[in-house]
XYZ file of C-alpha atoms in Angstrom:
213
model
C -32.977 -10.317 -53.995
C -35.789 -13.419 -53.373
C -35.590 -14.103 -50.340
C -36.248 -12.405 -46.821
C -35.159 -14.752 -44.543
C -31.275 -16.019 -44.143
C -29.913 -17.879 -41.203
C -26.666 -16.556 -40.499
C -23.607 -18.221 -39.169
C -20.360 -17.456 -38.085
C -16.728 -18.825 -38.581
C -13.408 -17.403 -39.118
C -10.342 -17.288 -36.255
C -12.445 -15.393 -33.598
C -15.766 -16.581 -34.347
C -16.058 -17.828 -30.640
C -15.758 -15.001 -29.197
C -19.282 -13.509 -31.053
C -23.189 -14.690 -31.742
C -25.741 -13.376 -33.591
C -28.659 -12.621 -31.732
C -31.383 -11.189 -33.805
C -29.625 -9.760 -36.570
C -26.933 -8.662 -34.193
C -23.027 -9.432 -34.219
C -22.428 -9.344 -30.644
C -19.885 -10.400 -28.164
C -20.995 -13.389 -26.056
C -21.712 -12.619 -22.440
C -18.901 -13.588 -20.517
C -16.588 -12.113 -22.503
C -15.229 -8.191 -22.535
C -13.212 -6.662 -25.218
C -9.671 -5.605 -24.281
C -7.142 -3.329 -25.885
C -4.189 -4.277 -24.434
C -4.371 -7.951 -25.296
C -6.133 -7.992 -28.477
C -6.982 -4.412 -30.825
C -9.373 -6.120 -33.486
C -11.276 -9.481 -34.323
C -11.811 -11.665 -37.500
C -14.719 -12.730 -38.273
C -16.944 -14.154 -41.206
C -20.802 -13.957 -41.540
C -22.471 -16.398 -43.890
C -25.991 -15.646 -44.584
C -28.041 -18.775 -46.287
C -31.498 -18.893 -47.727
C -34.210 -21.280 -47.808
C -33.104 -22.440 -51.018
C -29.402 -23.218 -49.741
C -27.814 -20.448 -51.366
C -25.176 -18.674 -49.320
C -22.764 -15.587 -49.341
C -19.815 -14.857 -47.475
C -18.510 -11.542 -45.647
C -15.994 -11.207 -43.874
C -15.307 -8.874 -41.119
C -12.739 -6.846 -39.047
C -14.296 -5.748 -35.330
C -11.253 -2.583 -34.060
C -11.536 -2.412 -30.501
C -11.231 1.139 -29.128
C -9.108 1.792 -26.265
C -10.021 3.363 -23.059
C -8.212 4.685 -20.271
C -7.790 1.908 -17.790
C -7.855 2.400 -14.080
C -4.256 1.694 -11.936
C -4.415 -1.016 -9.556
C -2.510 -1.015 -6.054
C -2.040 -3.781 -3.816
C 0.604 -4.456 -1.268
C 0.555 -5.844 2.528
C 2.231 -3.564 4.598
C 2.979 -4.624 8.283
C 0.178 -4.164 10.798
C 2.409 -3.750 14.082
C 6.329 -2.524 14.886
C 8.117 -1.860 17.778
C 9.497 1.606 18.270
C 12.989 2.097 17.168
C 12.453 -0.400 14.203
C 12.660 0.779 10.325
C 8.981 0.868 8.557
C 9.387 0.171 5.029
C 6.724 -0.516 2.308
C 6.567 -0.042 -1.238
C 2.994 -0.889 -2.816
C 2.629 -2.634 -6.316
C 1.270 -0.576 -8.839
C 0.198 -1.885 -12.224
C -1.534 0.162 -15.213
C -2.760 -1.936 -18.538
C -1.893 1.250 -20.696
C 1.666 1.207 -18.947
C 1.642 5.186 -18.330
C 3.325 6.579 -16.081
C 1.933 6.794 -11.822
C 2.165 8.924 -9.465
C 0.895 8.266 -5.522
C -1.000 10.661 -2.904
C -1.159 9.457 0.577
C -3.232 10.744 3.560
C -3.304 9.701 7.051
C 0.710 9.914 6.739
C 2.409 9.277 10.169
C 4.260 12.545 11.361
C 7.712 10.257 11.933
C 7.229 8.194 8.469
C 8.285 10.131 4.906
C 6.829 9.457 1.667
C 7.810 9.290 -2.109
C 5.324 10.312 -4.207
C 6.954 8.462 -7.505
C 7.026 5.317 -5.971
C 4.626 5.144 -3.528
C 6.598 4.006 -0.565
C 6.222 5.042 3.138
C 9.550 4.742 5.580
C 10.073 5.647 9.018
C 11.840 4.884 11.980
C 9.099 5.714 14.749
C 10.813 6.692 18.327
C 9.179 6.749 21.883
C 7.307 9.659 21.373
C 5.367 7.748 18.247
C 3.942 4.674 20.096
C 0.397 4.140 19.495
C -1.884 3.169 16.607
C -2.139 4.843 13.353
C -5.351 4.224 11.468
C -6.618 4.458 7.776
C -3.289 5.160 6.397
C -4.407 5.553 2.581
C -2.567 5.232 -0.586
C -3.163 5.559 -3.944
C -2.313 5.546 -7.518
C -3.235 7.562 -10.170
C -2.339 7.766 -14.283
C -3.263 11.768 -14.334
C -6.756 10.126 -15.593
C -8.088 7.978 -13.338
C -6.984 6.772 -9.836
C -6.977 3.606 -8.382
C -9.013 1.885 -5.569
C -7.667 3.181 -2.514
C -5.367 0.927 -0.338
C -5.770 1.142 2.805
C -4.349 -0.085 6.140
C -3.155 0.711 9.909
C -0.326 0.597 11.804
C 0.721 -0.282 15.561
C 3.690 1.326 17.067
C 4.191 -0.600 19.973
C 6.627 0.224 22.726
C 10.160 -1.175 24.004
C 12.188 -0.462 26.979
C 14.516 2.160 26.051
C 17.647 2.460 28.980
C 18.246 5.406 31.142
C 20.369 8.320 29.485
C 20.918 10.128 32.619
C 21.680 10.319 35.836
C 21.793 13.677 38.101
C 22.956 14.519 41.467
C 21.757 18.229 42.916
C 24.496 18.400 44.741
C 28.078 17.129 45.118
C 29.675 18.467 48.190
C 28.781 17.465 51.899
C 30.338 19.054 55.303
C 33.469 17.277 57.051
C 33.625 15.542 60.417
C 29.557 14.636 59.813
C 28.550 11.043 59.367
C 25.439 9.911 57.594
C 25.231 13.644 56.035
C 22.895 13.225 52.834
C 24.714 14.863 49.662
C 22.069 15.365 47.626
C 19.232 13.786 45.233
C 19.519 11.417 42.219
C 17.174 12.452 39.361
C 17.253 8.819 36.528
C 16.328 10.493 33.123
C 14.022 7.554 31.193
C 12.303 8.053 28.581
C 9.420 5.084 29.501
C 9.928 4.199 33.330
C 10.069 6.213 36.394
C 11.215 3.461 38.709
C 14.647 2.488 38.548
C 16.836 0.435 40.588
C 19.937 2.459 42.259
C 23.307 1.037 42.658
C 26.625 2.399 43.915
C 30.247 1.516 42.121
C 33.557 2.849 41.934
C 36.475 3.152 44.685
C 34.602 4.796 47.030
C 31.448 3.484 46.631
C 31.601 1.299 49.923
C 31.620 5.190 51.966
C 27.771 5.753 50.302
C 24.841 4.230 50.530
C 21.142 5.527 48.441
C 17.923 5.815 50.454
C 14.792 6.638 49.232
C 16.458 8.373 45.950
C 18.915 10.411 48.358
C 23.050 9.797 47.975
């Protein structure tokens, strides 16, 4: 009731985490509140006067909680070869621990995805060689959704064999030598040249030129 002018001061279990700044109980700069790892502070103002006189108070801060964002990271390969299993399953963290869900765009037609756990499979064939780019995923709490992660992927290609070979025609006319049978179509997915070769027990009779039998 005489005097104006106190100089405050703090103490108490969490007085570093606060200053007073004219007249002002604030956190100090570098430091955020949050829920998850601490819901209230301690703290206890003394005010003193000019004559040394001093009271005590203290104080409880509650710290409000907020939705928090998801966060997704992950390195997924960059580069396969056809044939070979794709398999990645992204880490997905949320500070309120609710529940996530995942979207995905940019999907490759030959991979599948699960939309509970975020992961993206696939076993890419010939036909899906090439590069895939901006493959996005992300996670969301129903709220908020995360930063998006996002990569691309190479498909490269390997030598798959021959599955076929056809012959136009199998019968020739007797009592001709050198009579051509017929021609030999090689089914292959990735080359069109193939080397031609001649087995079996009467193999030695034959002989392939220029594709013909």
């Amino acid at each position: 009731s005489d005097d104006k002018k106190h100089t405050l001061t703090l103490s108490g279990p969490d007085a570093n985490q606060f200053e007073i700044t004219n007249g002002q109980l604030r956190l100090k700069t570098h430091i955020s509140a949050n829920y998850e790892t601490k819901s209230n502070y301690k703290v206890t103002v003394s005010a003193t006067d000019s004559g040394q006189q001093s009271f005590q108070q203290e104080f409880k801060i509650i710290v409000l909680n907020v939705n928090d964002r998801p966060t997704i990271e992950g390195n997924p390969e960059s580069t396969i070869a056809e044939d070979s299993r794709f398999h990645f399953k992204p880490t997905a963290t949320d500070e309120d621990q609710d529940t996530l869900s995942f979207a995905i765009t940019n999907k490759p037609l030959w991979a599948t995805f699960d939309s509970e756990t975020g992961t993206l499979s696939g076993t890419p064939d010939n036909l899906h060689v090439g590069s895939y780019h901006n493959i996005t995923i992300s996670a969301t709490d129903n709220l908020t959704t995360s930063t998006a992660l996002v990569f691309d992927l190479n498909v490269t290609n390997t030598n798959d064999s021959p599955t076929a070979i056809a012959l136009d025609n199998n019968t020739l006319t007797e009592n001709k030598s050198g009579t051509s049978v017929g021609a030999l179509t090689v089914t292959d997915s990735d080359d069109k040249k193939h080397t031609l070769t001649l087995s079996g027990p009467d193999a030695n009779q034959f002989e392939i030129t220029n594709g013909q039998l």
